[in-house]
Amino acid sequence: MTTELMMVIAQENLGAHIEKEQEEEALKTCINPLQVWITSASAPACYNLIPILTSGEVFGMHTEISITLFDNKQAEEHLKSLVVETQDLASPVLRSVSICTKVEEAFRQAHVIVVLDDSTNKEVFTLEDCLRSRVPLCRLYGYLIEKNAHESVRVIVGGRTFVNLKTVLLMRYAPRIAHNIIAVALGVEGEAKAILARKLKTAPSYIKDVIIWGNISGNNYVDLRKTRVYRYESAIWGPLHYSRPVLNLIFDSEWVKREFVAILKNLTTTGRQFGGILAAHSIATTLKYWYHGSPPGEIVSLGILSEGQFGIPKGIVFSMPVKFENGTWVVLTDLKDVEISEQIMTRMTSDLIQEKLVALGDKIHFQPYQSGHKDLVPDEEKNLAMSDAAEFPNQIPQTTFEKPQSLEFLNEFEGKTVES
């Protein structure tokens, strides 16, 4: 082959290569990345959430994402630093990362919205004022989601304060996509699994099917009646799919009734510095299940709008057992032996109903259910409460009854747990 002919062929090859590259670039511009918005992006949970979202584990390695960090103007410098760190990850699934501090631009064409705890410097002197202070922001978010977000947007509410209340308010002010708004309960579930794992001297990941009932960041119950442990080293051994009921392995029932409750009560104070890691992992795992389905046969706790399942009053957001499949969730109403007594149900739903009524202005004062005046409780109810405690030996009621002097103090107090 002559040099002249080789040069002609080389020129043709170069032209074909350039055309192919241009076609690939054109195809990339046609691909619409998944638009992910994170509110209150200056919160610690956001810092821990971004590496998980950009790892490809949540939406898949073949799904490109664009992240928008949404917060107020005061947090702009912090958000800019976060953008640089996110770009430094050089993630193959991250198309772009940007910030937004203009309210009118919020949630533009969003496919996924992660709602974290909002930060505010406004002082709130009563619990009632704090409940009502959630309404304006949720009303604003609801309006902007309805106006700007994609019609198939999915909204996931996390954090550690008034999670159920914020979720039900968003549903109220964004009715068009209310069916796609959920609250994350896997954080409480993870804490309970870790405590059980330390007691049984095993790994938390080997413990499955812990059910969280009720108010995720308030009056809730951890139900161990369906909980099982896998790969447990004991006299009875089996293959990887073999499991045993946790309650059959914890022979000290008093530990379940007392110490288990006490440890969970202290978690919010001893482990607060790790709250961002746990919140981020819980949100990411819930999103992963939402898009790709939960593990077959595994029970997942999720805060959703009640339609009367399990005798739960309609119209409140309540954590209950579900499974994820085909891009949605299914409430596991066919579970056996998970009936909840009327007294326990009332205790769990009373605060949620009152929170909603007080926030919307339909009730002036928040009155906690069974505020602890033992002398006013008749003997019959005392016996009934003990019976319920035996049925739910792992009950963890959490309350927010005192009136703090500032919002920061209130947020600290709300996360704590107390025994009724």
Short mmCIF file of C-alpha atoms in Angstrom, two decimals:
data_model
loop_
_atom_site.label_atom_id
_atom_site.label_comp_id
_atom_site.label_asym_id
_atom_site.label_seq_id
_atom_site.Cartn_x
_atom_site.Cartn_y
_atom_site.Cartn_z
CA MET A 1 0.00 0.00 0.00
CA THR A 2 1.41 3.34 -1.01
CA THR A 3 1.94 6.17 1.44
CA GLU A 4 -0.61 8.31 -0.40
CA LEU A 5 -3.32 5.62 -0.11
CA MET A 6 -2.50 5.08 3.56
CA MET A 7 -2.92 8.82 4.21
CA VAL A 8 -6.33 8.78 2.48
CA ILE A 9 -7.50 5.80 4.59
CA ALA A 10 -6.16 7.40 7.77
CA GLN A 11 -8.11 10.58 6.97
CA GLU A 12 -11.28 8.57 6.41
CA ASN A 13 -10.76 6.71 9.71
CA LEU A 14 -10.23 9.99 11.54
CA GLY A 15 -13.42 11.41 10.05
CA ALA A 16 -15.39 8.29 11.07
CA HIS A 17 -13.95 8.49 14.59
CA ILE A 18 -14.92 12.16 14.94
CA GLU A 19 -18.45 11.43 13.70
CA LYS A 20 -18.81 8.59 16.23
CA GLU A 21 -17.66 10.84 19.09
CA GLN A 22 -20.11 13.55 18.03
CA GLU A 23 -22.94 11.02 17.95
CA GLU A 24 -22.07 9.82 21.46
CA GLU A 25 -22.01 13.40 22.77
CA ALA A 26 -25.38 14.06 21.14
CA LEU A 27 -26.82 10.96 22.79
CA LYS A 28 -25.51 12.09 26.17
CA THR A 29 -27.32 15.42 25.82
CA CYS A 30 -30.52 13.50 25.11
CA ILE A 31 -30.20 11.49 28.33
CA ASN A 32 -32.09 13.26 31.11
CA PRO A 33 -30.30 12.63 34.41
CA LEU A 34 -32.31 11.95 37.55
CA GLN A 35 -32.82 15.30 39.28
CA VAL A 36 -32.22 14.90 43.03
CA TRP A 37 -32.95 17.84 45.35
CA ILE A 38 -31.87 17.94 49.00
CA THR A 39 -33.46 20.52 51.31
CA SER A 40 -31.64 22.01 54.31
CA ALA A 41 -28.46 20.90 52.57
CA SER A 42 -26.23 22.46 55.24
CA ALA A 43 -27.38 19.75 57.68
CA PRO A 44 -24.80 17.08 58.64
CA ALA A 45 -26.99 14.33 57.16
CA CYS A 46 -26.58 15.84 53.69
CA TYR A 47 -22.78 15.68 53.93
CA ASN A 48 -23.00 11.95 54.65
CA LEU A 49 -25.78 11.33 52.12
CA ILE A 50 -24.03 12.68 49.01
CA PRO A 51 -21.25 10.01 48.82
CA ILE A 52 -23.87 7.25 49.07
CA LEU A 53 -26.06 8.76 46.34
CA THR A 54 -23.08 9.20 44.00
CA SER A 55 -21.75 5.68 44.59
CA GLY A 56 -24.33 4.18 42.24
CA GLU A 57 -25.70 1.87 44.95
CA VAL A 58 -29.01 3.73 45.33
CA PHE A 59 -30.28 4.36 41.79
CA GLY A 60 -27.95 2.01 39.92
CA MET A 61 -24.66 2.40 38.05
CA HIS A 62 -26.50 3.04 34.77
CA THR A 63 -28.56 5.98 36.11
CA GLU A 64 -26.90 9.39 35.98
CA ILE A 65 -27.98 11.91 38.61
CA SER A 66 -27.83 15.67 39.05
CA ILE A 67 -27.86 16.89 42.65
CA THR A 68 -29.16 20.30 43.70
CA LEU A 69 -28.45 21.51 47.23
CA PHE A 70 -31.25 23.75 48.48
CA ASP A 71 -30.92 25.99 51.55
CA ASN A 72 -31.18 29.61 52.64
CA LYS A 73 -28.85 32.41 51.56
CA GLN A 74 -26.89 32.31 54.82
CA ALA A 75 -25.68 28.79 54.02
CA GLU A 76 -24.42 29.66 50.52
CA GLU A 77 -20.69 29.57 51.35
CA HIS A 78 -21.06 26.21 53.05
CA LEU A 79 -22.96 24.86 50.04
CA LYS A 80 -20.24 26.06 47.66
CA SER A 81 -17.64 24.12 49.65
CA LEU A 82 -19.92 21.07 49.55
CA VAL A 83 -20.21 21.38 45.76
CA VAL A 84 -16.41 21.35 45.37
CA GLU A 85 -16.08 18.28 47.61
CA THR A 86 -18.81 16.50 45.67
CA GLN A 87 -17.10 17.23 42.35
CA ASP A 88 -13.83 15.91 43.79
CA LEU A 89 -15.49 12.50 44.17
CA ALA A 90 -15.31 12.15 40.36
CA SER A 91 -18.29 9.81 40.45
CA PRO A 92 -19.20 8.21 37.09
CA VAL A 93 -22.93 8.56 37.83
CA LEU A 94 -22.82 12.23 38.83
CA ARG A 95 -23.69 14.49 35.90
CA SER A 96 -23.67 17.74 37.88
CA VAL A 97 -24.03 19.28 41.32
CA SER A 98 -25.33 22.78 41.99
CA ILE A 99 -26.82 24.96 44.70
CA CYS A 100 -30.10 26.84 44.94
CA THR A 101 -30.92 29.61 47.40
CA LYS A 102 -33.81 31.18 45.48
CA VAL A 103 -37.14 29.94 46.76
CA GLU A 104 -38.98 30.43 43.47
CA GLU A 105 -36.49 28.12 41.71
CA ALA A 106 -36.78 25.29 44.21
CA PHE A 107 -37.52 21.72 43.01
CA ARG A 108 -37.37 22.63 39.31
CA GLN A 109 -38.09 19.36 37.42
CA ALA A 110 -37.16 17.34 40.51
CA HIS A 111 -37.54 13.56 40.32
CA VAL A 112 -36.47 12.92 43.93
CA ILE A 113 -36.73 15.33 46.88
CA VAL A 114 -35.07 14.57 50.21
CA VAL A 115 -36.51 16.69 53.04
CA LEU A 116 -34.12 17.03 56.00
CA ASP A 117 -34.57 18.84 59.32
CA ASP A 118 -34.93 22.57 58.70
CA SER A 119 -32.60 24.84 60.64
CA THR A 120 -33.89 28.06 62.13
CA ASN A 121 -32.68 30.62 64.63
CA LYS A 122 -36.19 31.65 65.61
CA GLU A 123 -36.94 31.09 69.30
CA VAL A 124 -39.99 29.02 70.12
CA PHE A 125 -41.11 29.00 73.74
CA THR A 126 -43.86 26.38 73.69
CA LEU A 127 -44.43 23.01 72.11
CA GLU A 128 -47.60 24.34 70.48
CA ASP A 129 -45.67 27.18 68.81
CA CYS A 130 -43.07 24.71 67.59
CA LEU A 131 -45.75 22.51 66.04
CA ARG A 132 -47.35 25.48 64.31
CA SER A 133 -43.95 26.72 63.09
CA ARG A 134 -43.73 23.64 60.85
CA VAL A 135 -46.79 24.65 58.84
CA PRO A 136 -45.44 27.65 56.84
CA LEU A 137 -42.39 25.78 55.53
CA CYS A 138 -44.39 22.66 54.64
CA ARG A 139 -47.01 24.85 52.92
CA LEU A 140 -44.26 26.55 50.92
CA TYR A 141 -42.60 23.24 50.01
CA GLY A 142 -45.94 21.75 49.03
CA TYR A 143 -46.74 24.70 46.74
CA LEU A 144 -43.29 24.61 45.11
CA ILE A 145 -43.40 20.83 44.62
CA GLU A 146 -46.80 21.05 42.94
CA LYS A 147 -45.64 23.94 40.77
CA ASN A 148 -42.05 23.03 39.81
CA ALA A 149 -41.37 19.32 40.36
CA HIS A 150 -41.75 16.54 37.84
CA GLU A 151 -45.16 14.90 37.84
CA SER A 152 -43.66 11.59 39.02
CA VAL A 153 -41.60 13.16 41.82
CA ARG A 154 -40.86 11.06 44.90
CA VAL A 155 -40.54 12.84 48.25
CA ILE A 156 -38.79 11.23 51.21
CA VAL A 157 -38.87 12.91 54.64
CA GLY A 158 -36.04 12.25 57.10
CA GLY A 159 -34.56 13.83 60.20
CA ARG A 160 -35.19 13.41 63.91
CA THR A 161 -37.87 16.00 64.69
CA PHE A 162 -41.60 15.80 63.88
CA VAL A 163 -41.00 13.48 60.93
CA ASN A 164 -44.59 12.19 60.80
CA LEU A 165 -46.05 15.67 61.18
CA LYS A 166 -43.92 17.15 58.37
CA THR A 167 -44.90 14.25 56.11
CA VAL A 168 -48.64 14.63 56.66
CA LEU A 169 -48.40 18.43 56.18
CA LEU A 170 -46.57 17.97 52.88
CA MET A 171 -49.31 15.58 51.79
CA ARG A 172 -51.90 18.20 52.69
CA TYR A 173 -50.22 21.00 50.74
CA ALA A 174 -49.10 18.86 47.79
CA PRO A 175 -52.19 16.67 47.26
CA ARG A 176 -51.33 15.84 43.64
CA ILE A 177 -48.31 13.79 44.65
CA ALA A 178 -49.40 12.82 48.19
CA HIS A 179 -49.22 9.14 47.24
CA ASN A 180 -45.48 9.57 46.59
CA ILE A 181 -44.53 11.10 49.96
CA ILE A 182 -43.07 8.83 52.65
CA ALA A 183 -41.27 9.11 56.01
CA VAL A 184 -38.05 7.22 56.83
CA ALA A 185 -38.26 4.81 59.79
CA LEU A 186 -35.11 2.75 59.17
CA GLY A 187 -33.06 4.88 61.59
CA VAL A 188 -35.01 3.66 64.62
CA GLU A 189 -34.95 0.15 63.17
CA GLY A 190 -31.17 0.28 62.82
CA GLU A 191 -30.68 1.45 66.40
CA ALA A 192 -32.79 -1.42 67.71
CA LYS A 193 -30.91 -3.99 65.59
CA ALA A 194 -27.57 -2.73 66.87
CA ILE A 195 -28.64 -3.07 70.52
CA LEU A 196 -29.95 -6.58 69.94
CA ALA A 197 -26.76 -7.54 68.10
CA ARG A 198 -24.59 -6.41 71.01
CA LYS A 199 -26.74 -8.44 73.39
CA LEU A 200 -26.54 -11.57 71.21
CA LYS A 201 -22.89 -10.97 70.25
CA THR A 202 -23.60 -11.01 66.53
CA ALA A 203 -23.67 -8.53 63.63
CA PRO A 204 -26.59 -6.08 63.29
CA SER A 205 -26.96 -7.02 59.62
CA TYR A 206 -27.87 -10.58 60.67
CA ILE A 207 -30.99 -9.34 62.47
CA LYS A 208 -34.09 -8.89 60.31
CA ASP A 209 -37.78 -7.97 60.57
CA VAL A 210 -37.79 -5.42 63.39
CA ILE A 211 -41.09 -3.52 63.12
CA ILE A 212 -41.39 0.15 64.09
CA TRP A 213 -44.95 1.23 64.87
CA GLY A 214 -46.22 4.78 65.32
CA ASN A 215 -44.46 8.12 65.46
CA ILE A 216 -40.94 7.76 64.06
CA SER A 217 -39.52 10.69 66.04
CA GLY A 218 -42.02 10.53 68.90
CA ASN A 219 -44.28 7.98 70.60
CA ASN A 220 -43.34 4.71 68.90
CA TYR A 221 -43.01 1.00 69.67
CA VAL A 222 -40.35 -1.43 68.54
CA ASP A 223 -41.99 -4.81 67.89
CA LEU A 224 -39.74 -7.87 68.11
CA ARG A 225 -42.40 -10.53 67.66
CA LYS A 226 -41.37 -11.17 64.04
CA THR A 227 -37.66 -10.43 64.50
CA ARG A 228 -35.24 -13.19 63.49
CA VAL A 229 -31.46 -13.58 63.57
CA TYR A 230 -29.44 -15.35 60.86
CA ARG A 231 -26.02 -17.04 61.04
CA TYR A 232 -26.22 -17.14 64.83
CA GLU A 233 -23.57 -19.24 66.53
CA SER A 234 -25.27 -21.50 69.05
CA ALA A 235 -26.01 -25.14 69.74
CA ILE A 236 -28.39 -25.11 66.78
CA TRP A 237 -26.68 -24.35 63.47
CA GLY A 238 -27.98 -24.25 59.90
CA PRO A 239 -27.34 -22.92 56.37
CA LEU A 240 -27.23 -19.22 55.52
CA HIS A 241 -30.99 -19.01 55.02
CA TYR A 242 -31.70 -20.57 58.44
CA SER A 243 -32.90 -18.16 61.16
CA ARG A 244 -34.21 -18.22 64.69
CA PRO A 245 -36.65 -15.91 66.57
CA VAL A 246 -34.76 -13.29 68.56
CA LEU A 247 -37.11 -13.46 71.54
CA ASN A 248 -36.37 -17.19 71.87
CA LEU A 249 -32.66 -16.44 72.21
CA ILE A 250 -32.90 -13.63 74.77
CA PHE A 251 -33.70 -15.61 77.89
CA ASP A 252 -33.69 -12.54 80.16
CA SER A 253 -37.16 -11.10 79.55
CA GLU A 254 -36.47 -8.30 82.04
CA TRP A 255 -33.62 -7.12 79.81
CA VAL A 256 -36.08 -6.70 76.94
CA LYS A 257 -38.59 -4.89 79.13
CA ARG A 258 -36.19 -2.63 81.00
CA GLU A 259 -32.61 -2.38 79.75
CA PHE A 260 -33.50 -2.50 76.05
CA VAL A 261 -35.86 0.43 76.61
CA ALA A 262 -33.29 2.33 78.68
CA ILE A 263 -30.53 1.92 76.09
CA LEU A 264 -32.76 3.21 73.31
CA LYS A 265 -33.75 6.11 75.56
CA ASN A 266 -30.13 7.16 75.96
CA LEU A 267 -29.15 6.82 72.31
CA THR A 268 -30.14 10.36 71.37
CA THR A 269 -27.69 11.81 73.90
CA THR A 270 -24.76 9.37 73.70
CA GLY A 271 -24.84 8.97 69.93
CA ARG A 272 -25.89 12.38 68.66
CA GLN A 273 -22.59 12.96 66.87
CA PHE A 274 -23.38 9.97 64.64
CA GLY A 275 -26.88 11.14 63.80
CA GLY A 276 -25.86 12.37 60.34
CA ILE A 277 -24.39 9.01 59.34
CA LEU A 278 -27.44 7.06 60.49
CA ALA A 279 -29.91 9.50 58.91
CA ALA A 280 -28.05 9.44 55.58
CA HIS A 281 -27.84 5.65 55.47
CA SER A 282 -31.52 5.28 56.39
CA ILE A 283 -32.63 7.68 53.65
CA ALA A 284 -30.37 6.09 51.02
CA THR A 285 -31.49 2.55 51.89
CA THR A 286 -35.16 3.53 51.75
CA LEU A 287 -34.61 5.14 48.32
CA LYS A 288 -32.78 2.04 47.11
CA TYR A 289 -35.70 -0.15 48.18
CA TRP A 290 -38.16 2.26 46.56
CA TYR A 291 -36.42 2.03 43.18
CA HIS A 292 -35.20 -1.57 43.20
CA GLY A 293 -37.38 -3.37 45.75
CA SER A 294 -36.64 -4.58 49.27
CA PRO A 295 -35.02 -7.97 49.94
CA PRO A 296 -37.55 -10.77 49.29
CA GLY A 297 -39.39 -11.86 52.39
CA GLU A 298 -37.96 -9.06 54.55
CA ILE A 299 -40.16 -6.69 56.58
CA VAL A 300 -39.38 -2.97 56.24
CA SER A 301 -40.78 -0.19 58.44
CA LEU A 302 -42.09 2.90 56.63
CA GLY A 303 -44.07 6.00 57.60
CA ILE A 304 -47.06 6.29 55.25
CA LEU A 305 -50.57 7.73 55.29
CA SER A 306 -52.90 5.38 57.12
CA GLU A 307 -55.92 4.02 55.31
CA GLY A 308 -57.19 2.11 58.32
CA GLN A 309 -54.77 -0.83 58.22
CA PHE A 310 -54.24 -2.64 61.53
CA GLY A 311 -56.99 -0.51 63.09
CA ILE A 312 -54.91 2.68 62.73
CA PRO A 313 -57.08 5.82 62.38
CA LYS A 314 -57.20 7.21 58.86
CA GLY A 315 -55.54 10.49 57.90
CA ILE A 316 -52.33 10.30 59.97
CA VAL A 317 -48.83 9.27 58.91
CA PHE A 318 -47.96 6.12 60.83
CA SER A 319 -44.95 3.80 60.70
CA MET A 320 -45.99 0.25 59.83
CA PRO A 321 -44.57 -2.91 58.18
CA VAL A 322 -44.32 -2.87 54.37
CA LYS A 323 -42.40 -4.41 51.48
CA PHE A 324 -41.14 -2.57 48.39
CA GLU A 325 -41.73 -3.99 44.93
CA ASN A 326 -42.23 -2.65 41.39
CA GLY A 327 -41.41 0.93 42.36
CA THR A 328 -43.93 1.16 45.18
CA TRP A 329 -44.69 -0.34 48.59
CA VAL A 330 -47.27 -2.81 49.85
CA VAL A 331 -48.51 -2.80 53.46
CA LEU A 332 -48.09 -6.26 54.98
CA THR A 333 -51.61 -6.58 56.34
CA ASP A 334 -51.43 -10.37 56.07
CA LEU A 335 -48.86 -10.71 58.85
CA LYS A 336 -50.02 -13.03 61.62
CA ASP A 337 -49.81 -12.31 65.36
CA VAL A 338 -49.15 -8.57 65.03
CA GLU A 339 -52.47 -7.38 66.42
CA ILE A 340 -52.24 -4.22 68.51
CA SER A 341 -54.45 -3.71 71.56
CA GLU A 342 -56.79 -0.74 71.62
CA GLN A 343 -54.98 0.88 74.55
CA ILE A 344 -51.58 0.69 72.85
CA MET A 345 -53.05 1.98 69.60
CA THR A 346 -54.63 4.93 71.42
CA ARG A 347 -51.36 5.70 73.16
CA MET A 348 -49.50 5.71 69.82
CA THR A 349 -52.05 7.66 67.78
CA SER A 350 -53.08 10.25 70.35
CA ASP A 351 -49.94 12.36 69.99
CA LEU A 352 -49.97 12.15 66.19
CA ILE A 353 -53.59 13.30 65.99
CA GLN A 354 -52.98 16.14 68.44
CA GLU A 355 -49.80 17.26 66.69
CA LYS A 356 -51.74 17.63 63.46
CA LEU A 357 -54.67 19.45 65.10
CA VAL A 358 -52.43 21.86 67.03
CA ALA A 359 -50.24 22.57 63.97
CA LEU A 360 -53.28 23.42 61.83
CA GLY A 361 -54.83 25.56 64.57
CA ASP A 362 -57.80 23.27 65.21
CA LYS A 363 -56.64 22.70 68.80
CA ILE A 364 -55.03 25.24 71.11
CA HIS A 365 -53.16 23.11 73.62
CA PHE A 366 -51.30 19.82 73.27
CA GLN A 367 -52.42 17.38 75.97
CA PRO A 368 -50.17 14.30 76.25
CA TYR A 369 -51.83 10.93 76.59
CA GLN A 370 -51.36 9.52 80.14
CA SER A 371 -49.12 12.30 81.42
CA GLY A 372 -47.85 10.21 84.32
CA HIS A 373 -50.26 11.06 87.15
CA LYS A 374 -50.35 7.54 88.53
CA ASP A 375 -52.88 8.33 91.21
CA LEU A 376 -55.42 9.16 88.53
CA VAL A 377 -55.02 5.77 86.81
CA PRO A 378 -57.48 3.15 88.08
CA ASP A 379 -56.21 -0.31 89.05
CA GLU A 380 -57.89 -1.87 86.03
CA GLU A 381 -55.90 0.31 83.65
CA LYS A 382 -52.68 -0.36 85.56
CA ASN A 383 -53.17 -4.09 85.10
CA LEU A 384 -54.04 -3.56 81.46
CA ALA A 385 -50.90 -1.51 80.93
CA MET A 386 -48.80 -4.30 82.46
CA SER A 387 -50.51 -6.79 80.18
CA ASP A 388 -49.75 -4.61 77.20
CA ALA A 389 -46.16 -4.33 78.32
CA ALA A 390 -45.91 -8.08 78.30
CA GLU A 391 -47.41 -8.19 74.83
CA PHE A 392 -45.06 -5.44 73.67
CA PRO A 393 -42.10 -5.95 76.01
CA ASN A 394 -39.98 -3.61 73.93
CA GLN A 395 -42.21 -0.55 73.99
CA ILE A 396 -40.36 2.70 73.61
CA PRO A 397 -42.74 5.61 74.09
CA GLN A 398 -41.17 8.97 73.27
CA THR A 399 -42.76 12.24 74.23
CA THR A 400 -42.32 15.98 73.88
CA PHE A 401 -44.40 17.27 76.74
CA GLU A 402 -42.23 19.92 78.38
CA LYS A 403 -42.08 23.51 77.22
CA PRO A 404 -38.51 24.50 76.29
CA GLN A 405 -37.10 27.98 76.09
CA SER A 406 -35.75 27.71 72.56
CA LEU A 407 -36.15 25.65 69.43
CA GLU A 408 -32.68 24.14 69.81
CA PHE A 409 -33.54 22.89 73.29
CA LEU A 410 -36.85 21.57 72.00
CA ASN A 411 -35.16 19.58 69.27
CA GLU A 412 -32.82 18.05 71.85
CA PHE A 413 -35.71 17.18 74.13
CA GLU A 414 -37.89 15.74 71.40
CA GLY A 415 -35.43 13.04 70.51
CA LYS A 416 -35.26 11.65 74.04
CA THR A 417 -37.31 8.70 75.17
CA VAL A 418 -39.12 8.22 78.44
CA GLU A 419 -40.99 5.33 79.92
CA SER A 420 -44.68 5.81 80.47
#
